Coordinates of C-alpha atoms in Angstrom, one line a residue:
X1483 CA 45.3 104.1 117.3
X1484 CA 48.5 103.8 119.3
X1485 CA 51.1 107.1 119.8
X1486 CA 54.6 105.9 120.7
X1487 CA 55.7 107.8 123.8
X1488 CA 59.3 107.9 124.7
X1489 CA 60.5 104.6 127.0
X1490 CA 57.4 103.0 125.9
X1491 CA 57.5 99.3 123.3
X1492 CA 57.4 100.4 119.9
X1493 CA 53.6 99.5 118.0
X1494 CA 53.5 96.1 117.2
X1495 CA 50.8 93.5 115.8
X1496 CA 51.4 89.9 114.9
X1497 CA 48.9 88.4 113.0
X1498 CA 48.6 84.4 112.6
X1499 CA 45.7 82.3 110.1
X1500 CA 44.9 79.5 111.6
X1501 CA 41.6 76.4 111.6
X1502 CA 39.9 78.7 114.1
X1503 CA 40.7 82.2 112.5
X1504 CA 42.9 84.7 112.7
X1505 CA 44.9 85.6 116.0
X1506 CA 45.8 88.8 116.6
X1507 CA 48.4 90.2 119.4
X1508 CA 49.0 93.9 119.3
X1509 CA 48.0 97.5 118.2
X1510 CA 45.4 96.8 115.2
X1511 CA 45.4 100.5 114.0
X1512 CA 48.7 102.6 114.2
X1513 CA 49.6 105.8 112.6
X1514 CA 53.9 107.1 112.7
X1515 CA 54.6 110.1 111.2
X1516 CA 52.9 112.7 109.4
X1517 CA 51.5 113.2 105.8
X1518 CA 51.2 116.9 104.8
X1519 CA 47.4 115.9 103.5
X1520 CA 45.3 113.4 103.9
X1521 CA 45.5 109.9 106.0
X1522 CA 48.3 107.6 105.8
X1523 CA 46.4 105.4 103.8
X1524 CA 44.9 107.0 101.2
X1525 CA 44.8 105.0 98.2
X1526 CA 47.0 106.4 95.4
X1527 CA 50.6 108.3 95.1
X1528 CA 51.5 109.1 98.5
X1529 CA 51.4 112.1 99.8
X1530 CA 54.2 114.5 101.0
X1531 CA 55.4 113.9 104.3
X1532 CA 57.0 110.8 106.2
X1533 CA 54.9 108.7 107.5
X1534 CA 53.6 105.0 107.6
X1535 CA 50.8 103.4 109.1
X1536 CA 48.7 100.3 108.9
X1537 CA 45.3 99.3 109.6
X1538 CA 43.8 95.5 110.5
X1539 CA 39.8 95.7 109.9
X1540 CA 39.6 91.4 111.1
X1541 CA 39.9 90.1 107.7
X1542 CA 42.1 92.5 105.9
X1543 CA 45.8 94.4 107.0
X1544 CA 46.8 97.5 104.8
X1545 CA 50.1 98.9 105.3
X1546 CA 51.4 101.9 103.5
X1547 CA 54.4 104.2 103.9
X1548 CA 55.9 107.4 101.8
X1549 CA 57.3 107.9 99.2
X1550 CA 60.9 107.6 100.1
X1551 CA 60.7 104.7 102.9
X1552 CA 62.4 106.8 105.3
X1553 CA 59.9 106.2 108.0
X1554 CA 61.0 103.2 109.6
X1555 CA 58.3 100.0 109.4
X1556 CA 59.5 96.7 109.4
X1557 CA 57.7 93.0 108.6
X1558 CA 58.4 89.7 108.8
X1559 CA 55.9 87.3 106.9
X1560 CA 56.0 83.4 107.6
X1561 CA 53.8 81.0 105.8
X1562 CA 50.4 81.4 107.6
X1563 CA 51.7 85.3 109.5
X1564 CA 52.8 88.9 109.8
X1565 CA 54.5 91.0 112.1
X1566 CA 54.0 94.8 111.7
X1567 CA 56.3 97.3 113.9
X1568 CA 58.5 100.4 113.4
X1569 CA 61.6 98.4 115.6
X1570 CA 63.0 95.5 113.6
X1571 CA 63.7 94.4 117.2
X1572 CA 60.4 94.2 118.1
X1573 CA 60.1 91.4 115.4
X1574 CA 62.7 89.1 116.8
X1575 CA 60.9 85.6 117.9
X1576 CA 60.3 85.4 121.4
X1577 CA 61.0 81.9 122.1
X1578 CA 64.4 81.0 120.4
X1579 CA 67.4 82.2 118.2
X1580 CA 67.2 85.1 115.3
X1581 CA 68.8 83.8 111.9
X1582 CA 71.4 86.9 110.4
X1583 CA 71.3 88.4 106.9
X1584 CA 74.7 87.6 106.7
X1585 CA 75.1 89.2 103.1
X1586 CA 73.6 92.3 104.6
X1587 CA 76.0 92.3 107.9
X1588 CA 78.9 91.7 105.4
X1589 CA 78.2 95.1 104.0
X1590 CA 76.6 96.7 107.0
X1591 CA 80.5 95.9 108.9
X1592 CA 81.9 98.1 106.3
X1593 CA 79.9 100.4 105.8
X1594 CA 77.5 101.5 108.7
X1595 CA 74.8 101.3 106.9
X1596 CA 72.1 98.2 105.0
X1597 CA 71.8 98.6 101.5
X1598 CA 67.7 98.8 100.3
X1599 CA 65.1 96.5 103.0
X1600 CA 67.8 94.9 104.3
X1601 CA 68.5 94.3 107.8
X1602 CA 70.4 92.5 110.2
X1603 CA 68.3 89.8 110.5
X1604 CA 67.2 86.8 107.8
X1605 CA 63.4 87.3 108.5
X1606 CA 63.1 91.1 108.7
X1607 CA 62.7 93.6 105.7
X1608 CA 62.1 97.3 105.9
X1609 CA 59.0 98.3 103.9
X1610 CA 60.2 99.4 100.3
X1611 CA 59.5 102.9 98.9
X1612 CA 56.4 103.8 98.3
X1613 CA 54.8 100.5 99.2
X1614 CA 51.6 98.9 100.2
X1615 CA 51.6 95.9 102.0
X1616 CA 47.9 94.1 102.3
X1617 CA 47.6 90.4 104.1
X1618 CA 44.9 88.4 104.6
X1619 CA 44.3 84.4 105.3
X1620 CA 45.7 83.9 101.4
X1621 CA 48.7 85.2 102.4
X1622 CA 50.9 88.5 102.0
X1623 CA 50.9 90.9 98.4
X1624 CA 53.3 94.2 98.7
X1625 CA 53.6 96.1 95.9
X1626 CA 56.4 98.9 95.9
X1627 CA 56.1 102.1 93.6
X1628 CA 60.0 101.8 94.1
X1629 CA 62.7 104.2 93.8
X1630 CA 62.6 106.8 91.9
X1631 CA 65.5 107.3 89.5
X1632 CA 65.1 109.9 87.5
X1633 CA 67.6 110.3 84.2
X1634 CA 69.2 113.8 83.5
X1635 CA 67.7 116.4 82.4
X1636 CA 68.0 119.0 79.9
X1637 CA 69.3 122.0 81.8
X1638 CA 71.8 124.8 82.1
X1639 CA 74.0 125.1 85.5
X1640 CA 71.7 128.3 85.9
X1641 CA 68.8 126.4 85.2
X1642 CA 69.3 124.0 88.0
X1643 CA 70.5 126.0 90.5
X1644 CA 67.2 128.5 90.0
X1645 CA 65.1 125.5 89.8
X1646 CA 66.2 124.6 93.2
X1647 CA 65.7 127.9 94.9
X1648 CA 62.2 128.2 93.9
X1649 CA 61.6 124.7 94.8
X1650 CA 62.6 124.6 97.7
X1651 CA 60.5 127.7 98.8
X1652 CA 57.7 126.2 97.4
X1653 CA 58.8 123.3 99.6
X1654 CA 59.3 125.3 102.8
X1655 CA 55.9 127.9 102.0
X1656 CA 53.9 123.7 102.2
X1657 CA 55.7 123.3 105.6
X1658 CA 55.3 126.8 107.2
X1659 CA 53.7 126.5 111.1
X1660 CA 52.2 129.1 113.1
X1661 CA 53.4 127.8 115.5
X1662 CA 56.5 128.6 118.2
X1663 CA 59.4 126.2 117.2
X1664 CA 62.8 125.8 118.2
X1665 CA 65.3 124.6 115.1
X1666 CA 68.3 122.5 115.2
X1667 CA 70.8 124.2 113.3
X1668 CA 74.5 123.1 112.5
X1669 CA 77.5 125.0 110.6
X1670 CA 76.9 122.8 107.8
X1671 CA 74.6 124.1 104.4
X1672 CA 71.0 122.3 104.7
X1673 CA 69.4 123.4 108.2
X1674 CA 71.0 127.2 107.1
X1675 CA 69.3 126.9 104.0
X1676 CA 66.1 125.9 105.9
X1677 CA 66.6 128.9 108.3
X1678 CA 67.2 131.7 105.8
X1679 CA 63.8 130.3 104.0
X1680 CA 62.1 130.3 107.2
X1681 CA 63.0 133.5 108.0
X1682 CA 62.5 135.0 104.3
X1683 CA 59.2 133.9 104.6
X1684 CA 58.2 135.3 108.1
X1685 CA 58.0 132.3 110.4
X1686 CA 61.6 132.8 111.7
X1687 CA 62.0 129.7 114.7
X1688 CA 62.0 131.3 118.8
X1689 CA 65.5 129.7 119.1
X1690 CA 68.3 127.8 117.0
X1691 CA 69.7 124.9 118.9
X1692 CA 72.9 123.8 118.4
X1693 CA 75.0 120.5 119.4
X1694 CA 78.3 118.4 118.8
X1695 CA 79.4 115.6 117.9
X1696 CA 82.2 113.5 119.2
X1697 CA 85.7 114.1 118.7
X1698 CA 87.6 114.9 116.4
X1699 CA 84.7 117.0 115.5
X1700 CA 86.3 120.2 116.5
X1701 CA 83.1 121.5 117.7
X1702 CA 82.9 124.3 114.4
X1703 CA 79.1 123.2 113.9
X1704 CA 77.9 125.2 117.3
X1705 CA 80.4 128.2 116.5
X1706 CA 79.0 129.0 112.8
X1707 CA 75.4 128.6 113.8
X1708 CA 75.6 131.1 116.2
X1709 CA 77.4 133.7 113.9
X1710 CA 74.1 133.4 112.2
X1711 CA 71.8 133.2 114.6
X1712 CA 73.1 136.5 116.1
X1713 CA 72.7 138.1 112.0
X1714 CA 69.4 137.1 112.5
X1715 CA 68.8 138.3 115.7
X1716 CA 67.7 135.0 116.4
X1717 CA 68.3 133.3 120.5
X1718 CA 70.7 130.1 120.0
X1719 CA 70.8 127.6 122.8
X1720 CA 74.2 125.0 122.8
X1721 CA 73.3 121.9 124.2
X1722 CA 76.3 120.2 125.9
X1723 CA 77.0 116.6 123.9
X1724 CA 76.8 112.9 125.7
X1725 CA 79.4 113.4 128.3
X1726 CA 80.2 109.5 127.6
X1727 CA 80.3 107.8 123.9
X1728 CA 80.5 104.5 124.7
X1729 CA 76.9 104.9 126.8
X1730 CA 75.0 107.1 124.5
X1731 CA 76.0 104.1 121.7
X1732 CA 74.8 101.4 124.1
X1733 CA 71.6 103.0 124.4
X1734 CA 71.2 104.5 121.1
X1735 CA 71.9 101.4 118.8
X1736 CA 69.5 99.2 120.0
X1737 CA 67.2 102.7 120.3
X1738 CA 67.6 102.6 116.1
X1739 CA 67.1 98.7 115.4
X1740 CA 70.1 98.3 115.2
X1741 CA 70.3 100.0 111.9
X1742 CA 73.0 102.3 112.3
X1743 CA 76.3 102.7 114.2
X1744 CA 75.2 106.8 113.9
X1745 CA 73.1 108.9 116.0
X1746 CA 74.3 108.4 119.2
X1747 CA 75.5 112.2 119.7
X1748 CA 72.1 113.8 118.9
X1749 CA 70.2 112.7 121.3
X1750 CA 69.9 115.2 124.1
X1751 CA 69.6 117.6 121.1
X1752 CA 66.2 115.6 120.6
X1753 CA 65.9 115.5 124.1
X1754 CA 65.9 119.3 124.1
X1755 CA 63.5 119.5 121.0
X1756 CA 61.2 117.5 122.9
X1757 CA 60.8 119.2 125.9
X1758 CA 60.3 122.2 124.0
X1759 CA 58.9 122.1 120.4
X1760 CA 55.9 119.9 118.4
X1761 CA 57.3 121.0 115.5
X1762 CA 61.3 121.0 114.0
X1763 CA 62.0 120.5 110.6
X1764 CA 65.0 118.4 109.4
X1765 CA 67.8 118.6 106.5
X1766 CA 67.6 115.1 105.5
X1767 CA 68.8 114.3 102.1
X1768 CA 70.1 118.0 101.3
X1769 CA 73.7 116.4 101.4
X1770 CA 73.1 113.8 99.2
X1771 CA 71.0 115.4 96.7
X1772 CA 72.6 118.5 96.7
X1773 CA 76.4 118.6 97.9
X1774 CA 77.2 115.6 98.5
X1775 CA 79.1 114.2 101.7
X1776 CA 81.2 111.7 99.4
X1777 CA 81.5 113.9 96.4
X1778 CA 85.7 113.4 96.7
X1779 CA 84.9 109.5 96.1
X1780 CA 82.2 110.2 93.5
X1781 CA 84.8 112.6 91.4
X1782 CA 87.8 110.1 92.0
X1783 CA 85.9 107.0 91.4
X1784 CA 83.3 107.8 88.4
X1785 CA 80.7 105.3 88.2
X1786 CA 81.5 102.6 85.5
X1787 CA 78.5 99.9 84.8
X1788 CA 81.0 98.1 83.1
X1789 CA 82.8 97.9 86.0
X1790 CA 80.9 97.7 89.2
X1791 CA 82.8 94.8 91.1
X1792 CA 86.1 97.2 91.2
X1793 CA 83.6 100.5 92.3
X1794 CA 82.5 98.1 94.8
X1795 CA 86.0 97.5 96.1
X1796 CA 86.5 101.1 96.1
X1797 CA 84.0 101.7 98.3
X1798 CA 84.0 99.5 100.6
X1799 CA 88.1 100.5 101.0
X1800 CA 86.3 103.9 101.4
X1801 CA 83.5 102.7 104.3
X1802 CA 84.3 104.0 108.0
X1803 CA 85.8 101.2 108.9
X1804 CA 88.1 100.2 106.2
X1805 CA 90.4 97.6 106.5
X1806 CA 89.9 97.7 110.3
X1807 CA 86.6 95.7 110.2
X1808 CA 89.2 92.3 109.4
X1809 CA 90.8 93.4 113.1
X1810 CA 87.2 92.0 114.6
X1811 CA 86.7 88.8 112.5
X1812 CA 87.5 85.7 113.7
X1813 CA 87.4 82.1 111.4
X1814 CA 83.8 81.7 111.2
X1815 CA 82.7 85.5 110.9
X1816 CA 85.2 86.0 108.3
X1817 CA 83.7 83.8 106.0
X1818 CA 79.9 84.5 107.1
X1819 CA 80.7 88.0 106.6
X1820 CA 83.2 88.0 104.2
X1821 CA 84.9 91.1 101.7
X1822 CA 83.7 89.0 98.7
X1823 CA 80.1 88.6 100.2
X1824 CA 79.9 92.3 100.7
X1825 CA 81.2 93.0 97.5
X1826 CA 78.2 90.8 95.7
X1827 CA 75.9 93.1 97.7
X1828 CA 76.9 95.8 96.9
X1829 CA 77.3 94.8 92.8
X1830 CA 73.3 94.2 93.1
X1831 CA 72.7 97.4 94.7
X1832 CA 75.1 99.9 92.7
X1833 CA 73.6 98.3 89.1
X1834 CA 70.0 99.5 90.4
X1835 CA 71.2 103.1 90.0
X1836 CA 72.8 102.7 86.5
X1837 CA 70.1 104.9 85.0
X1838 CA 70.2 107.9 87.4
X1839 CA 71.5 111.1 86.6
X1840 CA 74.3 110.9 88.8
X1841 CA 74.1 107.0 90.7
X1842 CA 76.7 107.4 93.1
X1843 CA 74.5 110.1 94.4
X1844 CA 71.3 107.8 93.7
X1845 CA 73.2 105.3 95.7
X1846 CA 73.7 107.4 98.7
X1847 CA 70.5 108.8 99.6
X1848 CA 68.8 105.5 98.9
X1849 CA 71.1 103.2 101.2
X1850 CA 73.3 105.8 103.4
X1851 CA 70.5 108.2 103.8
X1852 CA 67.2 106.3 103.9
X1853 CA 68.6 103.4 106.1
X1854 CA 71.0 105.2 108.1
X1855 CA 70.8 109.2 108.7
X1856 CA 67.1 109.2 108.8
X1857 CA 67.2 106.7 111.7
X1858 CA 68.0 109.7 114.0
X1859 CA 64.9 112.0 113.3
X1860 CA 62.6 109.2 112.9
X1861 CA 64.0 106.0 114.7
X1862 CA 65.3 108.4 117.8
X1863 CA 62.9 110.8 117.7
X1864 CA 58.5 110.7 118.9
X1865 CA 55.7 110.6 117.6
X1866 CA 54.7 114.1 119.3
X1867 CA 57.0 115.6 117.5
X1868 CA 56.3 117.0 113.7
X1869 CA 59.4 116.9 111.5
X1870 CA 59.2 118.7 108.2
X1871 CA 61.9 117.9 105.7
X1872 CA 61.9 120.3 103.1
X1873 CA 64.4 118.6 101.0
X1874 CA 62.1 115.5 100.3
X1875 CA 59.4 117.3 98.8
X1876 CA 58.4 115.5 95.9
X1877 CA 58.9 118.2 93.3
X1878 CA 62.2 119.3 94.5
X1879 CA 63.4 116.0 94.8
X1880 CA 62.4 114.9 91.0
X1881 CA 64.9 118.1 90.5
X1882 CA 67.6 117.8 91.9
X1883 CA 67.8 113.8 91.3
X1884 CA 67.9 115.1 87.7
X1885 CA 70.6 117.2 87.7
X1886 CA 73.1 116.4 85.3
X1887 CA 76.0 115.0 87.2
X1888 CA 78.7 117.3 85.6
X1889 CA 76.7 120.2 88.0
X1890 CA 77.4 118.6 90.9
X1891 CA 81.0 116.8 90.7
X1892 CA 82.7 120.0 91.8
X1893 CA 81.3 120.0 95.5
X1894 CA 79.7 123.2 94.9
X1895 CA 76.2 123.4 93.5
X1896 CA 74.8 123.8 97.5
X1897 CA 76.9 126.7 97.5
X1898 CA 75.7 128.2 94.6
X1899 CA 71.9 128.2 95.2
X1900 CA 72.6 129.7 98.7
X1901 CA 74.7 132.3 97.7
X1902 CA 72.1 133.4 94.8
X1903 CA 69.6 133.4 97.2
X1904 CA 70.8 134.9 100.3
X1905 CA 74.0 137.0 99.1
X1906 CA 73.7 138.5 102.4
X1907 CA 75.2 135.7 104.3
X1908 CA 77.6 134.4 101.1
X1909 CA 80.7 135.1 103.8
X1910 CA 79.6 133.1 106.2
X1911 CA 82.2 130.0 106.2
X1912 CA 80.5 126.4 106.8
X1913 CA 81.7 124.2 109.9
X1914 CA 83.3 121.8 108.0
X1915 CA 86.2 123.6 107.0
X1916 CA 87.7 123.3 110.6
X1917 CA 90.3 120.8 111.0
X1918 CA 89.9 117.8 113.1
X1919 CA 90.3 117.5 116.5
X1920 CA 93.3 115.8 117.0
X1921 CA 96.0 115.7 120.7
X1922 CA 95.4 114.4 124.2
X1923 CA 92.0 115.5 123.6
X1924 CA 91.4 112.8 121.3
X1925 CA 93.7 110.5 123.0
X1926 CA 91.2 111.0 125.7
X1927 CA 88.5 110.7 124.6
X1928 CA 89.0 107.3 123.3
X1929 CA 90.9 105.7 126.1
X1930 CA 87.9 106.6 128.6
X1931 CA 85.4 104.7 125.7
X1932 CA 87.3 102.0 126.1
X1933 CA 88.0 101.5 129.8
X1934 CA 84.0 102.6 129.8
X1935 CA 83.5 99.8 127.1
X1936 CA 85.6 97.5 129.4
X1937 CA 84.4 98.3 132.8
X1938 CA 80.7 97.6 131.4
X1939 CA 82.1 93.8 130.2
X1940 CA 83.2 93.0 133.7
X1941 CA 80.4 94.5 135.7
X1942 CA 77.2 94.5 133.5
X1943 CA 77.6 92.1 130.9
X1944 CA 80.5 89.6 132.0
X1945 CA 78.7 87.4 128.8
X1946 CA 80.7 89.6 126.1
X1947 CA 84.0 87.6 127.3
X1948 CA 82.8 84.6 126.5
X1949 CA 81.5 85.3 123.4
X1950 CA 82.1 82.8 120.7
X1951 CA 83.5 84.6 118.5
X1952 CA 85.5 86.9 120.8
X1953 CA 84.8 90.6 119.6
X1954 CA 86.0 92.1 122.9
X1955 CA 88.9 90.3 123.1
X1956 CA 89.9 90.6 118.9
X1957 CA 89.1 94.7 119.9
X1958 CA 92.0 94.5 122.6
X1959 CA 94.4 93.2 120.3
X1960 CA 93.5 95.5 117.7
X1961 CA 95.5 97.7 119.9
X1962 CA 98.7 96.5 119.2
X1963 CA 101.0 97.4 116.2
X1964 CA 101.3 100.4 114.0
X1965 CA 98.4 103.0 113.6
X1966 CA 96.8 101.3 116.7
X1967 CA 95.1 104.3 118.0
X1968 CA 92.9 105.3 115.0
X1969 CA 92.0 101.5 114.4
X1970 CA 90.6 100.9 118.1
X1971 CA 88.7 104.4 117.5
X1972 CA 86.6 102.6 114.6
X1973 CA 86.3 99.6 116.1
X1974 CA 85.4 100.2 119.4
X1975 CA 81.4 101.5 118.1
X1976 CA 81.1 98.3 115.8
X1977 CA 82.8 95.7 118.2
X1978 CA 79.8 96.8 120.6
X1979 CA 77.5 96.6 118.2
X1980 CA 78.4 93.4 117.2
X1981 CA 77.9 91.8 121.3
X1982 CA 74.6 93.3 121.0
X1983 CA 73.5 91.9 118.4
X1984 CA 74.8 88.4 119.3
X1985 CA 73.1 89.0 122.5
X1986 CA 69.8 90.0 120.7
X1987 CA 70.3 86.9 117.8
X1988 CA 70.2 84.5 120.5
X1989 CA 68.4 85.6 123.5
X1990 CA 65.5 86.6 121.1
X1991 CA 63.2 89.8 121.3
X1992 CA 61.7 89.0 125.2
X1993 CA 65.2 89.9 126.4
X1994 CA 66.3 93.2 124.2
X1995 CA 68.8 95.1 126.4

């Protein structure tokens, strides 16, 4: 069985039928992740946890995952092979070019994120939800349980909101350790729900550790947590953020598979967590489940079945990047990755969620959450380290996927179920109140990204000027005209991202930077 170790290639096996056999390269047995009970791969539902694993006994692979997906595991199956590894990167032919998704970078551009097992490359699928993938000299069979997407259900406001305070300390009372932990905690709602139910239940963490992200986050996130930290009586620990943007990206996008343009900020937080804890536990999927980050767009832009072309334009006027993303494309990348191509992707993904209780919610956690935001705990982080996340345990999940969506279209139903169940702290603001960080801070801190950004062109990687489709030089001239500032800000993260992964497409997977 292989552990990843930080700095060290990501689990890999390749497996090839052939006249003479099979041929096998790489780690026959591997285990990411960790299932409350049992082995990762157990036969039947799986269990709670995330994890995924596979297992090559010489004439028969088994790969499973959780229930959710979120543990990352990639494959690529030819007509005679299969590739197994938890970095899509790893995955990328050795000897030659890697064909794009282009559909999927269409939406990705937008976006920040791939929508269900896509990725950025033709050949490369994440494992589905709940999925077991066998292979053997007939070929590959995966079979997906799929995601869940539960109708709503018959309850009162009162009903759901009790519903999800006992389940989620059911959830927390299955994830309690005995051992000494330090906790990442933000201003926001789901890591302080975590710690009140930690502490309610008598395994309070040694320390609360705090971060920040890059301006214009004003920084609130560090200030909250250790208001409460200090009603707790609790040590918190603020751990200074990457003094340089541009080179925590440049590390951390390739780090994540280039999955994400997000996570970049967190890692000496993880660094820290590392060095000091086996076990954390994570809010992944409170947001979206609960209070949702995009709850503004959801109430403004009610899902329509009827109309899911016009939602689609909606939301990708909506993504991070806008109508900036155009700034970037040249002739041939405009019509690769095109509006109108992104907008067919995301018409086939939005109808899967038709049936949910709320789908615009569905449609978060499944695409935003599971492809992107997890990529930071479980992409980022290692194998050493045990992270819980209460808010995917299966029965409080089935919950509050079923809450009717006229409970949650006010942005308050988080709220709610804190304040009933620790009144104590129902004055305590949340982080996100605090304006944005805006002045020659900000001005800043994006002019040293891009002379960063720049300087790195010239002396590491003089390649990105003569790239074909000139992303550095389409960034520079983003600079020009009216609202210039904010435009080079989102650009700046995806035009490096996009001379990575030209550099990656073509140089293949032997030469990753």
């Amino acid at each position: 069985m292989t552990v990843r170790r930080p700095a060290a290639p990501a689990p890999r096996l390749l497996l090839v039928a052939g006249a003479g056999g099979v041929r096998v390269e790489g780690d026959k047995e591997t285990r990411l992740g960790h299932p409350l009970t049992g082995d990762h791969l157990d036969p039947g539902p799986p269990a709670e946890g995330v994890f995924a694993g596979w297992s090559w006994d010489g004439e028969r692979l088994v790969a499973r995952n959780d229930r959710y997906g979120i543990c990352p595991l990639f494959y690529r199956a030819g007509g005679s092979s299969l590739a197994l590894s938890p970095d899509p990167l790893a995955l990328l032919p050795d000897d030659g070019p890697a064909e794009l998704d282009h559909d999927a970078l269409a939406v990705f551009l937008r976006t920040g994120f791939f929508l269900a097992e896509d990725t950025a490359f033709a050949e490369v699928r994440a494992l589905p939800p709940a999925a077991t993938l066998t292979w053997d000299t007939g070929g590959p069979r995966l079979r997906s349980g799929g995601p869940p997407h539960p109708g709503p259900a018959a309850m009162t406001g009162t009903q759901a909101v009790d519903g999800f305070v006992e389940l989620f300390r059911a959830s927390v009372a299955r994830r309690l350790t005995d051992e000494p932990y330090d906790l990442l905690l933000s201003g926001g709602r789901d890591s302080r729900h975590i710690l009140l139910e930690l502490c309610r239940q008598g395994a309070p963490p040694r320390r609360c550790v705090s971060g920040a992200k890059f301006p214009p986050d004003p920084g609130a996130d560090a200030r909250v947590a250790a208001v409460l930290a200090g009603r707790l009586g609790l040590p918190h620990t603020v751990v200074p953020r990457p003094r340089a943007q541009f080179r925590a990206e440049l590390s951390a996008l390739p780090a994540q598979g280039m999955t994400t343009l997000d996570g970049a900020w967190i890692q000496p937080l993880l660094a820290h967590l590392l060095r000091h804890s086996r076990v954390s536990y994570d809010g992944l999927g409170g947001g979206e489940l609960a209070q949702n980050p995009s709850v503004d767009f959801i109430r403004a832009h009610p899902y329509d079945p009827a109309d899911l072309p016009g939602l689609a334009d909606r939301m990708l006027d909506a993504g991070r990047t806008g109508p900036h993303v155009e700034h970037l494309l040249g002739p041939r990348t405009s019509v690769l990755w095109s509006r109108r191509a992104a907008r067919r992707r995301l018409v086939t993904e939005l109808a899967r969620h038709a049936d949910s209780a709320c789908p615009l919610s569905s449609f978060f956690f499944w695409n935003r959450t599971r492809r992107s935001i997890s990529a930071a705990p479980f992409a980022l982080g290692d194998g050493r380290l045990l992270t819980h996340t209460p808010y995917l345990d299966h029965g409080l999940f089935d919950h509050l996927a079923a809450v009717p969506h006229r409970f949650l279209v006010d942005g308050t139903f988080h709220d709610r179920a804190l304040h009933k169940a620790f009144p104590e702290h129902a004055d305590l603001g949340f982080a996100s109140a605090a304006p944005q960080q805006h002045g020659p801070v900000l001005v800043a801190h994006r002019l040293a990204y891009l002379l960063r950004f720049l300087a790195h062109a010239v002396v590491v990687e003089p390649a990105w000027w003569r790239s074909p489709d000139r992303f550095l030089q389409r960034l520079l001239a983003a600079g020009r005209g009216a609202g210039a500032p904010q435009r080079v800000s989102r650009l700046q993260p995806l035009a490096l991202y996009l001379l990575q992964l030209e550099g990656l497409a073509t140089r293949g997977a032997g030469h990753r930077p």
